[in-house]
Tab-separated table of C-alpha atoms in Angstrom:
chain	number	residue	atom	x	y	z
A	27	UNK	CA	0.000	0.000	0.000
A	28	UNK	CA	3.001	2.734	0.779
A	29	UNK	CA	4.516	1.806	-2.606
A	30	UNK	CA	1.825	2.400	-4.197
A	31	UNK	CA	1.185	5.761	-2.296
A	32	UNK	CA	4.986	6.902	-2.583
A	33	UNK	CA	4.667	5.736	-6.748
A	34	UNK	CA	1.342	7.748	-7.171
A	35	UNK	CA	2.980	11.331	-5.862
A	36	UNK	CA	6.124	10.238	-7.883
A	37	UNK	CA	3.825	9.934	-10.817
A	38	UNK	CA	1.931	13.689	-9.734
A	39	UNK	CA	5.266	15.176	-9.352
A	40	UNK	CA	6.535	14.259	-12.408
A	41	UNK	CA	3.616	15.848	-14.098
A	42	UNK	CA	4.352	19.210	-12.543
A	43	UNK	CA	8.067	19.699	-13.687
A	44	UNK	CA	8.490	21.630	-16.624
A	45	UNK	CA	11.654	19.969	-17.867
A	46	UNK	CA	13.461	21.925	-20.665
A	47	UNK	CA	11.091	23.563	-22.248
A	48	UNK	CA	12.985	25.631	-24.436
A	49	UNK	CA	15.165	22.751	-25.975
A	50	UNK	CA	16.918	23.328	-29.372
A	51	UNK	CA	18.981	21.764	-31.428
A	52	UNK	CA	22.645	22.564	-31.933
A	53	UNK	CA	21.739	22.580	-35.738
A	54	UNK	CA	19.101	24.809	-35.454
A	55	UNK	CA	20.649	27.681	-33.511
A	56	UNK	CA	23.114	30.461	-35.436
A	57	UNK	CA	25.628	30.729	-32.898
A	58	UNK	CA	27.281	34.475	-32.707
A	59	UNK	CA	30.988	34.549	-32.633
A	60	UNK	CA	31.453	38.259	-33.033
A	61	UNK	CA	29.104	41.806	-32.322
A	62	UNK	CA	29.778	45.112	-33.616
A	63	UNK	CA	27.969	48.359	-32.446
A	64	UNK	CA	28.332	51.623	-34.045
A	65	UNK	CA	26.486	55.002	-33.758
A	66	UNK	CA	25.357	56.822	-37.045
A	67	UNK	CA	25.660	60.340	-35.675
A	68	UNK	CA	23.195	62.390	-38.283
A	69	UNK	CA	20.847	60.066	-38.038
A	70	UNK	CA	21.164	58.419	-34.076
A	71	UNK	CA	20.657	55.223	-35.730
A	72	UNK	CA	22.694	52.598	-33.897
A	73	UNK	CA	24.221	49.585	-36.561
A	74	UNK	CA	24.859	46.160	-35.000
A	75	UNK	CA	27.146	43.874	-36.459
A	76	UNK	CA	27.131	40.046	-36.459
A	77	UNK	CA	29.677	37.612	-37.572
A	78	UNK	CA	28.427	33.840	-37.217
A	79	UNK	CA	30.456	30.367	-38.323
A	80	UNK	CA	27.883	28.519	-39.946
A	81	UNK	CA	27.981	24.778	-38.275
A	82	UNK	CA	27.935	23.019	-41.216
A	83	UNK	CA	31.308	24.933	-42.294
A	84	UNK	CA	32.975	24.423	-39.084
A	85	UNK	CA	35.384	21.029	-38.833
A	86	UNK	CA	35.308	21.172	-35.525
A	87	UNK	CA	31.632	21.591	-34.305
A	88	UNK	CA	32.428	24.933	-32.953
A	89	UNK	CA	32.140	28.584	-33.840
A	90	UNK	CA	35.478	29.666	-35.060
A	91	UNK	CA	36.829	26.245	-35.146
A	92	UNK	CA	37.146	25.600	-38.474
A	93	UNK	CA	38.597	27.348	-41.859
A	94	UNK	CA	35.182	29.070	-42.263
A	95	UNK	CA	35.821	32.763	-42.637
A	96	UNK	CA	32.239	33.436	-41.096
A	97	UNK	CA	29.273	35.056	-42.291
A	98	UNK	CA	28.863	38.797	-41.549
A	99	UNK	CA	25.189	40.677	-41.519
A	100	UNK	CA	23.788	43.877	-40.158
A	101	UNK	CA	21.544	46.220	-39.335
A	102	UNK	CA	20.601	49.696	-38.345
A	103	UNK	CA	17.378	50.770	-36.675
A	104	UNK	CA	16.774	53.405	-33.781
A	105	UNK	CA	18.153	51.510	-31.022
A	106	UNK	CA	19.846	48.544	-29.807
A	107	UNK	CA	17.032	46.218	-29.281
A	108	UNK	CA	15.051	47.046	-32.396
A	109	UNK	CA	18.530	46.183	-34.473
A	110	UNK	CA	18.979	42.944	-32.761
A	111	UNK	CA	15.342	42.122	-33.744
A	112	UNK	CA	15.773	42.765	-37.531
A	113	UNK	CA	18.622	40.604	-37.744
A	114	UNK	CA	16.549	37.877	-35.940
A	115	UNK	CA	13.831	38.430	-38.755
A	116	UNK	CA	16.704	38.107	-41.544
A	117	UNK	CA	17.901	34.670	-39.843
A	118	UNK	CA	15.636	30.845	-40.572
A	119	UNK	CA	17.478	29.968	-36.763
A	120	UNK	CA	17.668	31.409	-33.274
A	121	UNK	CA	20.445	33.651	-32.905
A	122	UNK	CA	22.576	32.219	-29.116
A	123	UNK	CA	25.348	34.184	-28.223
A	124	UNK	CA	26.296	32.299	-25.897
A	125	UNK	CA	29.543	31.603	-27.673
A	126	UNK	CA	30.127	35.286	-28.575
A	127	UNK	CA	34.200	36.154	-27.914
A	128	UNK	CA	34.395	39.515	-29.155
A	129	UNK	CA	32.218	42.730	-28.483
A	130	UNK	CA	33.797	45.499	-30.962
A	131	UNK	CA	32.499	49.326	-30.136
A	132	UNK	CA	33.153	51.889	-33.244
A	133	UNK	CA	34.599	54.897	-32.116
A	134	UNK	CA	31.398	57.136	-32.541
A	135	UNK	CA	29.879	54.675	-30.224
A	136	UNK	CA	32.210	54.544	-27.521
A	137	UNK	CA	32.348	58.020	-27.878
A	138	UNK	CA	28.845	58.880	-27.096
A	139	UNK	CA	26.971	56.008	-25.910
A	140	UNK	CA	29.390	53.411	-24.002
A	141	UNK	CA	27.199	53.999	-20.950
A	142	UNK	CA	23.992	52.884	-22.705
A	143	UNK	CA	25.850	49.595	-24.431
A	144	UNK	CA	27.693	48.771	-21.253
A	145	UNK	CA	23.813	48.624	-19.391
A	146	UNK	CA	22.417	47.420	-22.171
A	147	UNK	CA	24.870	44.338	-22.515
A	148	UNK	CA	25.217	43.924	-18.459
A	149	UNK	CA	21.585	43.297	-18.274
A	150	UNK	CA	22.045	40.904	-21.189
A	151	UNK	CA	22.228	37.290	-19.547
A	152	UNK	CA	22.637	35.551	-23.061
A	153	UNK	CA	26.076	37.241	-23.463
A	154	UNK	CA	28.858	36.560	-20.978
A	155	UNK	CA	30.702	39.089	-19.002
A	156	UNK	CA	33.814	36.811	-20.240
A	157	UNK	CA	33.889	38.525	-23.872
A	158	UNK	CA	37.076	40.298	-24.879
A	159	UNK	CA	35.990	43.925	-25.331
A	160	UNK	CA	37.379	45.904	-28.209
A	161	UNK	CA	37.718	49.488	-29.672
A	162	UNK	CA	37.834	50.383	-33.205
A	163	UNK	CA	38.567	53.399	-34.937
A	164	UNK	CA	35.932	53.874	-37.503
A	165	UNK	CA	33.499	51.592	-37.759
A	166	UNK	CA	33.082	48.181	-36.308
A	167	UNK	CA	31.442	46.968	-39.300
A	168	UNK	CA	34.133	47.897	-41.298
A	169	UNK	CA	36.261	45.809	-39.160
A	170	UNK	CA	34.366	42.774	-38.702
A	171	UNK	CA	33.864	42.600	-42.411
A	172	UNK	CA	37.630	42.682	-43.196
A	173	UNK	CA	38.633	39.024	-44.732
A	174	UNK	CA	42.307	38.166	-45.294
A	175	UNK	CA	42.310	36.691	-48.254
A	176	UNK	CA	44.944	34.744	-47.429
A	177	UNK	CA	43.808	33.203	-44.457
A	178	UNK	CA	41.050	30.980	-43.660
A	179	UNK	CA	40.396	32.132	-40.380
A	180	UNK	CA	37.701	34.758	-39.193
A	181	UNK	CA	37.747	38.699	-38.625
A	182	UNK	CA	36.739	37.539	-35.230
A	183	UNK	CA	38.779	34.655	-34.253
A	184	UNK	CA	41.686	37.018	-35.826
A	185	UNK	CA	41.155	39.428	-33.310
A	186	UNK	CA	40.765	37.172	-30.075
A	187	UNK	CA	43.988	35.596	-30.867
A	188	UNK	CA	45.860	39.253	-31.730
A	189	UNK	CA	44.940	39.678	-28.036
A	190	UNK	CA	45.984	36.232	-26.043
A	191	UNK	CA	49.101	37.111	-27.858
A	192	UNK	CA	49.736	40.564	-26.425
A	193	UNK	CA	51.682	39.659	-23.858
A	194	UNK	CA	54.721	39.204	-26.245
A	195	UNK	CA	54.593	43.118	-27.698
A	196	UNK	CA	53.277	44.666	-24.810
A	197	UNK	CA	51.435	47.128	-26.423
A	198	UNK	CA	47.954	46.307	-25.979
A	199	UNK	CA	45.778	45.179	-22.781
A	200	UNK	CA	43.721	42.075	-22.960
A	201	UNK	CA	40.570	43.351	-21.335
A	202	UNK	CA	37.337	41.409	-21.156
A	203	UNK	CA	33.686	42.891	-20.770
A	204	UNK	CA	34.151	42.446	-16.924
A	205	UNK	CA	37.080	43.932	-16.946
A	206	UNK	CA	35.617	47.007	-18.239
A	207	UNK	CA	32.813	46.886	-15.936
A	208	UNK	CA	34.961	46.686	-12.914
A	209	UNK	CA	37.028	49.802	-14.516
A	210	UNK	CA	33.667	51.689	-14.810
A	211	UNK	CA	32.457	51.019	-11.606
A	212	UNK	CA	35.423	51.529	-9.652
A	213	UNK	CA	36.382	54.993	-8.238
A	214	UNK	CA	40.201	56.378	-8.201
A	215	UNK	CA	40.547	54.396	-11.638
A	216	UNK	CA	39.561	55.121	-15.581
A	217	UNK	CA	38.890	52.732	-18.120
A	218	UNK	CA	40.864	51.352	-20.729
A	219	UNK	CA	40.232	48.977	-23.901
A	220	UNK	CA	42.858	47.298	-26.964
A	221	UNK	CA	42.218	48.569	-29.892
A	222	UNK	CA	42.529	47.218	-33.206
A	223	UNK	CA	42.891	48.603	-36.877
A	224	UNK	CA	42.528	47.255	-40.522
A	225	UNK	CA	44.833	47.640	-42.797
A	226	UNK	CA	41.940	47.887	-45.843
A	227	UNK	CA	41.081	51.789	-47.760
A	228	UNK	CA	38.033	51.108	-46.541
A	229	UNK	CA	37.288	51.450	-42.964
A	230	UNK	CA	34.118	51.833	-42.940
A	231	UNK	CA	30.777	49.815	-43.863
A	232	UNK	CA	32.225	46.925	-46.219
A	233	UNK	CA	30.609	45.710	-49.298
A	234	UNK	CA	26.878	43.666	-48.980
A	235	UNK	CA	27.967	41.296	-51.730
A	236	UNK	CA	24.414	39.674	-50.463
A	237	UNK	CA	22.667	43.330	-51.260
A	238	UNK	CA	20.338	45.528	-48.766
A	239	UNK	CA	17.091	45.484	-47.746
A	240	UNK	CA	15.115	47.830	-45.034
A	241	UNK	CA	18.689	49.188	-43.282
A	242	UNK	CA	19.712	45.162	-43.186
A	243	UNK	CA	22.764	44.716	-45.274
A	244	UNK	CA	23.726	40.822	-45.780
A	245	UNK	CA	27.420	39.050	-46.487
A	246	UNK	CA	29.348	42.029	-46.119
A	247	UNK	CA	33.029	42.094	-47.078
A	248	UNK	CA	36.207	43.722	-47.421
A	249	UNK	CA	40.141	42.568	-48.096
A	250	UNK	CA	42.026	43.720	-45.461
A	251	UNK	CA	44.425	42.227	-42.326
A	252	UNK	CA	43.747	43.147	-39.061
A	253	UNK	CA	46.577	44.867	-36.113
A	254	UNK	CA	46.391	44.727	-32.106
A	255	UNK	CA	47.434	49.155	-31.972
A	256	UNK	CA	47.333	50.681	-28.645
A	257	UNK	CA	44.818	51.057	-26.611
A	258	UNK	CA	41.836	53.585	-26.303
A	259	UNK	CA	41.300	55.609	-22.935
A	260	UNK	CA	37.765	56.742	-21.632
A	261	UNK	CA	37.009	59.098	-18.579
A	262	UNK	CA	33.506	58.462	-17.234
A	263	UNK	CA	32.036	55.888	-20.062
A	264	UNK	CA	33.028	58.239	-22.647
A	265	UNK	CA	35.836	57.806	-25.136
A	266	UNK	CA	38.103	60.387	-25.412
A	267	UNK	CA	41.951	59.692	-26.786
A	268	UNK	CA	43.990	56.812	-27.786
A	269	UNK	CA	47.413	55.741	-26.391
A	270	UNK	CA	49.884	54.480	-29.252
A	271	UNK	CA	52.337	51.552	-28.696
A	272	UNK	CA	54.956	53.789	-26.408
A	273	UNK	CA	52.463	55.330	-24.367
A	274	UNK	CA	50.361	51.860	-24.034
A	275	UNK	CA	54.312	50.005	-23.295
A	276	UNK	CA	54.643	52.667	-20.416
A	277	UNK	CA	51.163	51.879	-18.831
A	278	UNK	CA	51.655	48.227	-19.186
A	279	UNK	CA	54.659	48.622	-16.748
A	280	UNK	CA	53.061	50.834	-14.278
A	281	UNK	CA	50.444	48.705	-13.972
A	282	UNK	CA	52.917	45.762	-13.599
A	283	UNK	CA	51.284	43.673	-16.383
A	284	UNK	CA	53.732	40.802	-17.210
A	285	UNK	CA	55.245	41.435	-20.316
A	286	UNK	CA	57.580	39.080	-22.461
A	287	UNK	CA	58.842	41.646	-25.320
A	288	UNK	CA	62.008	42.553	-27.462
A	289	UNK	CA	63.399	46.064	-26.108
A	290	UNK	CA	66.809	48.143	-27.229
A	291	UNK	CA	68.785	50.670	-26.179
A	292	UNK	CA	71.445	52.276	-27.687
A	293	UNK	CA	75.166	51.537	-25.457
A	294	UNK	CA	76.314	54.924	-25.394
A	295	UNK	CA	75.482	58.789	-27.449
A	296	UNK	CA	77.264	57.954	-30.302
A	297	UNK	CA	78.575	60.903	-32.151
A	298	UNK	CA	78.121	61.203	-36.248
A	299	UNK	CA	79.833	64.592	-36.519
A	300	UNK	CA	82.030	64.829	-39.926
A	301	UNK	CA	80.288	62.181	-40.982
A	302	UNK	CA	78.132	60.582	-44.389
A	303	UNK	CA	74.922	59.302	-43.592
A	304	UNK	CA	76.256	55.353	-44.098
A	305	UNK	CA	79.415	56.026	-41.406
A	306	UNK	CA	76.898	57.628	-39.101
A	307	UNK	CA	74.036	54.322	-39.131
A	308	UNK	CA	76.803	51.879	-39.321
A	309	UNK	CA	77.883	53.749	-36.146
A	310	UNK	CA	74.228	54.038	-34.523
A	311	UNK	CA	73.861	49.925	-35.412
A	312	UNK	CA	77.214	48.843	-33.349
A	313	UNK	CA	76.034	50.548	-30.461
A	314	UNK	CA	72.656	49.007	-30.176
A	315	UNK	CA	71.650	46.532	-27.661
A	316	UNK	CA	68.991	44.338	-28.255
A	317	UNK	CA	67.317	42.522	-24.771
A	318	UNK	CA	64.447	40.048	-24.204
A	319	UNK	CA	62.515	40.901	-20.998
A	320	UNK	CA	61.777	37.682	-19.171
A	321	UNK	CA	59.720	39.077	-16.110
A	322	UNK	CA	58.573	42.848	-15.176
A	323	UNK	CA	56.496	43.874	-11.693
A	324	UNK	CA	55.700	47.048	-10.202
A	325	UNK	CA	54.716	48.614	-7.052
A	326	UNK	CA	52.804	51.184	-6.168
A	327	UNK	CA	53.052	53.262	-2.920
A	328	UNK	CA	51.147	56.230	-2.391
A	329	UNK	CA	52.061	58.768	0.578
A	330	UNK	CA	50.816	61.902	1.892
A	331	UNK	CA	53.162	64.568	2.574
A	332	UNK	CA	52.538	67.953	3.521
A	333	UNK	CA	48.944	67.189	2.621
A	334	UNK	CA	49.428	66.142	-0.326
A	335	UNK	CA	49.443	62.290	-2.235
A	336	UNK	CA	52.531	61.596	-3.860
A	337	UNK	CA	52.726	58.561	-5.950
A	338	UNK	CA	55.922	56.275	-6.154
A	339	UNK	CA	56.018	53.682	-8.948
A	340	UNK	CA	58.854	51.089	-8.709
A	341	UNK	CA	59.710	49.201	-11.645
A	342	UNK	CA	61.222	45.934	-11.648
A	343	UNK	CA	62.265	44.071	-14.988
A	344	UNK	CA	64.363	41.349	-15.896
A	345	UNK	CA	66.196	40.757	-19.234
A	346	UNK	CA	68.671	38.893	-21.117
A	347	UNK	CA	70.767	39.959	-22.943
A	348	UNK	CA	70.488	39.009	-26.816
A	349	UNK	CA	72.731	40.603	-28.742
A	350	UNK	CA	75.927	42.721	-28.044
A	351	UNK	CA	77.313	44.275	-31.315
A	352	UNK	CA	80.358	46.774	-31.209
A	353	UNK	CA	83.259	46.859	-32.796
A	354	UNK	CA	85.976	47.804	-29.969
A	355	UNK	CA	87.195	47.080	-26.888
A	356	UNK	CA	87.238	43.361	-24.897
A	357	UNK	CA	85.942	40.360	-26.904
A	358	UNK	CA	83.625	39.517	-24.109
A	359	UNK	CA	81.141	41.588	-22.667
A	360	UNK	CA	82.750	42.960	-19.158
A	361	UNK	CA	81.314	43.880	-15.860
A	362	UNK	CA	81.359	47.303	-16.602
A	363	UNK	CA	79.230	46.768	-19.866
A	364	UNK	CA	76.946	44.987	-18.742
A	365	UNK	CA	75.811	47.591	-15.502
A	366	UNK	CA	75.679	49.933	-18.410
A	367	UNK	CA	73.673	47.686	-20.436
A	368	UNK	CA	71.523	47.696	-17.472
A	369	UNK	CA	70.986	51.701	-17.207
A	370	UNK	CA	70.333	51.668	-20.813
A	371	UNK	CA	67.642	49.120	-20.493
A	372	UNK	CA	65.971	51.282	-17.432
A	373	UNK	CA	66.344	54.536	-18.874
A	374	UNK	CA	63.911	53.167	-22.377
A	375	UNK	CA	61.666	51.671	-19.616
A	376	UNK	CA	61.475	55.019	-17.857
A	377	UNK	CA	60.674	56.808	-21.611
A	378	UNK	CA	58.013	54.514	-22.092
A	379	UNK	CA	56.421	55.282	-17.949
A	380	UNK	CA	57.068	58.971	-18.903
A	381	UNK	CA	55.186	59.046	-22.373
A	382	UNK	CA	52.288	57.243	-20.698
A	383	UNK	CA	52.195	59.883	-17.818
A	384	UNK	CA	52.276	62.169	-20.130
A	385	UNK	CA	49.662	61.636	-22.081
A	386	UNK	CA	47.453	59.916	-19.062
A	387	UNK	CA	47.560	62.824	-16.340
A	388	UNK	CA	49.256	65.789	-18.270
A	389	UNK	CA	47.297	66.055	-21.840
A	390	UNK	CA	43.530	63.624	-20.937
A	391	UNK	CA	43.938	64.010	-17.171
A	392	UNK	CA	42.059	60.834	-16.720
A	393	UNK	CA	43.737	58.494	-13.935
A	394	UNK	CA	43.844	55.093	-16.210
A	395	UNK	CA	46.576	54.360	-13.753
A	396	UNK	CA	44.748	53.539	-11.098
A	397	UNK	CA	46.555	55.602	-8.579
A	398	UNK	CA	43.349	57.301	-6.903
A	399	UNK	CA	42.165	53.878	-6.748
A	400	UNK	CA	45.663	53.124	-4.449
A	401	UNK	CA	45.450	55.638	-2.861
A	402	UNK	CA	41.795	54.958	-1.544
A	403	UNK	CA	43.352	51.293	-0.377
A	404	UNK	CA	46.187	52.326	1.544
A	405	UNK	CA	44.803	55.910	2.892
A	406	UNK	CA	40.719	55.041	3.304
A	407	UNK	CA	40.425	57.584	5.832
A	408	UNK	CA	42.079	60.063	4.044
A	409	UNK	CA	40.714	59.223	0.231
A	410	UNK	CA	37.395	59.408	1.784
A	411	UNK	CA	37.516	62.683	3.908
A	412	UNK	CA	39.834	64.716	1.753
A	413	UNK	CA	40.667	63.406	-2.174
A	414	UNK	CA	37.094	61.339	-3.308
A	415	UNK	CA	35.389	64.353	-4.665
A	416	UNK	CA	37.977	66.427	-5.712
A	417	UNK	CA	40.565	63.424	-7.374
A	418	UNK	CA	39.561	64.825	-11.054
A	419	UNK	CA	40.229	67.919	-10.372
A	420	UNK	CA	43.370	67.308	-7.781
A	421	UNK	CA	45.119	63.946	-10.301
A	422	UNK	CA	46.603	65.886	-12.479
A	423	UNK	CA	49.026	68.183	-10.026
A	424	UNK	CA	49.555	64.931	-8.228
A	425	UNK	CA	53.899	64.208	-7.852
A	426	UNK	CA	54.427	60.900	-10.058
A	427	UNK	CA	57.586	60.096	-8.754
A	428	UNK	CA	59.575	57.083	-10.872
A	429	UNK	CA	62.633	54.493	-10.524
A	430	UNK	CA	63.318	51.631	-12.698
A	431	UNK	CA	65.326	48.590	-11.891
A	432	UNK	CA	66.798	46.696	-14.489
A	433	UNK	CA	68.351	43.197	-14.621
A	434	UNK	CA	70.462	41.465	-17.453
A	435	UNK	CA	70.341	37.988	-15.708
A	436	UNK	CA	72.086	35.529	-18.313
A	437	UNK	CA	75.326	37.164	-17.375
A	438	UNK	CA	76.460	33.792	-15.481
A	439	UNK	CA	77.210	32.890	-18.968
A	440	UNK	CA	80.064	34.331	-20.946
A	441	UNK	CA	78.710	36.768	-23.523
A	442	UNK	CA	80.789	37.392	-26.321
A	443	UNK	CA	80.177	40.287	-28.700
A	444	UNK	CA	79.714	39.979	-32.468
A	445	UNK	CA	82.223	41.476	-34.901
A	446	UNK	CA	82.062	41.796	-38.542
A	447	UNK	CA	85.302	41.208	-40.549
């Protein structure tokens, strides 16, 4: 009698769950790999861009997994949403962008209206906080579109591997759509975001080799090759300058981002007086100094004195030493060489911190540093009471006080220098 009891509420139960309603097949979804957003500012119209790897052109199963070079559509309508829905009305399958890697922002967009897009997509639960979040000049359609005709891989796929491979240039930040969020949201600290060019004419909307139809504009294309540049720098959620490689080098080693990068420096001021142009870079070229930096930190210590924050940034990198090229002196590199190898290394790493101070708190004033941020940690009472309302106006007569430490640490081997005959 209980077993047949306990079986009938089973049986009642059962009838009450839902299960998965909303089941769909892996073949029947289009499965976004890349969004572009761009602002039309005559007309306000906002243009979204999708790129999708059709599954039946993928080897793998997987959006961007195969040699497809993806499909790329569009639209433009009055706002977000309504864009989105036209380019649900021009696909036979659900669009899931669940898989989506890269969100890229034109610059008209992230110049006006990054606040709406970054509530707009943090209230989006079908898009993860996980995408890698990108700044264009131009337009993002333009960029999206690009196809190298050379390569079988996608605009977007292109781009997410230009930035998991930043680390070895050091001239652009990896920074995902939480990232971004956490840069917004956080006070003492401005945002930052990679940015990437095209090398095409044509920056701008592509070609619709599929044609256009009520502001939807299908298979659009354009030969081009894509580069990880710098890095665009916002104060509040609006877009206002970009840092080039130098300037984006110098942030990357206040911030202390590891970096594994080719640097030179030239050995000494070598002087080309009374002589031809070909004496004078055959001279330049035997004086260089070319390193590999193995491992960079940084610290950050903020103190108040006389009332006032100043900001130390230490600098820490390690190098080897790659190639010595001169054509006097000892045939292997000597003690004395290599400490001045060593200044010459910290003195191009303290260019680079200089240029991005430079342009960070003398020309944008906008702290992308973070320091107001560090200060706030290690002086809460302070921050709060005194610097919290006032750090906009205050950051950019803030002391910036720097020292870099440089290492050559493959001098345990013997380091002979190259000579030409």
């Amino acid at each position: 009698m209980k077993k047949g009891i306990l079986s009938l509420l089973i049986l009642i139960l059962v009838l009450f769950l839902s299960g998965c309603w909303d089941y769909e097949e892996y073949e029947q979804m289009t499965q976004i790999y890349s969004i572009g957003i761009d602002l039309d500012t005559k007309s306000d119209k906002v243009t979204v861009t999708l790129q999708f790897i059709p599954v039946s052109q993928s080897s793998s199963g997987k959006p961007g997994g195969g040699s497809s070079k993806g499909t790329v559509y569009s639209a433009s309508a009055s706002t977000l949403m309504d864009a989105f829905t036209k380019l649900q009305q021009a696909s036979p399958n659900k669009l899931f962008y669940g898989y989506t890697q890269v969100l890229i922002i034109g610059e008209d967009a992230a110049r006006y209206i990054m606040g709406d897009l970054v509530e707009y997509f943090e209230r989006t639960p079908g898009i993860r906080n996980s995408v890698n979040l990108i700044i264009v000049p131009g337009k993002a359609e333009g960029v999206i579109a690009t196809r190298d005709p050379n390569s079988t891989t996608s605009s977007g796929r292109k781009m997410r591997l230009l930035l998991s491979a930043s680390k070895s240039n050091g001239t652009v930040i990896s920074v995902t759509f939480h990232d971004f969020l956490i840069m917004m949201a956080r006070k003492g600290v401005e945002a930052v975001a990679p940015r990437i060019i095209t090398t095409s004419f044509n920056n701008g909307e592509g070609n619709p080799t599929g044609g256009t139809r009520n502001d939807i504009r299908f298979a659009i294309e354009q030969d081009g090759n894509l580069i990880a540049d710098g890095m665009a720098v916002f104060k509040k959620d609006k877009f206002i300058d970009w840092l080039d490689d130098k300037e984006t080098l110098g942030l990357n080693w206040i911030l202390g981002n590891k970096i594994i990068s080719y640097k030179t420096s030239n050995i000494d001021d070598p002087r080309f007086k009374n002589k031809n142009e070909a004496q004078a870079f055959d001279e330049y070229n035997k004086r260089m100094l070319y390193y590999y930096i193995t491992r960079s930190r940084s610290k950050i210590k903020v103190k108040i004195e006389n009332n006032t924050p100043v900001i130390y940034v230490d600098v820490s990198v390690e190098a080897a030493l790659r190639k010595y090229y001169s054509s006097g002196g000892n045939e292997y590199i000597t003690s004395a060489t290599i400490n001045l190898a060593e200044e010459k290394l910290a003195n191009s790493i303290y260019s680079d911190v200089k240029a991005a101070l430079k342009k960070g708190q003398g020309k944008l004033n906008t702290d992308i540093f973070g320091f107001g941020f560090d200060l706030y940690r290690q002086h809460p009472k302070e921050w709060h009471e005194y610097y919290e309302k006032s750090w906009n106006e205050i950051f950019k007569e803030v002391p910036v006080k720097v020292n870099v430490h440089a290492k050559i640490n493959n001098t345990g081997t013997n380091i002979k220098k190259f000579e030409t005959k």
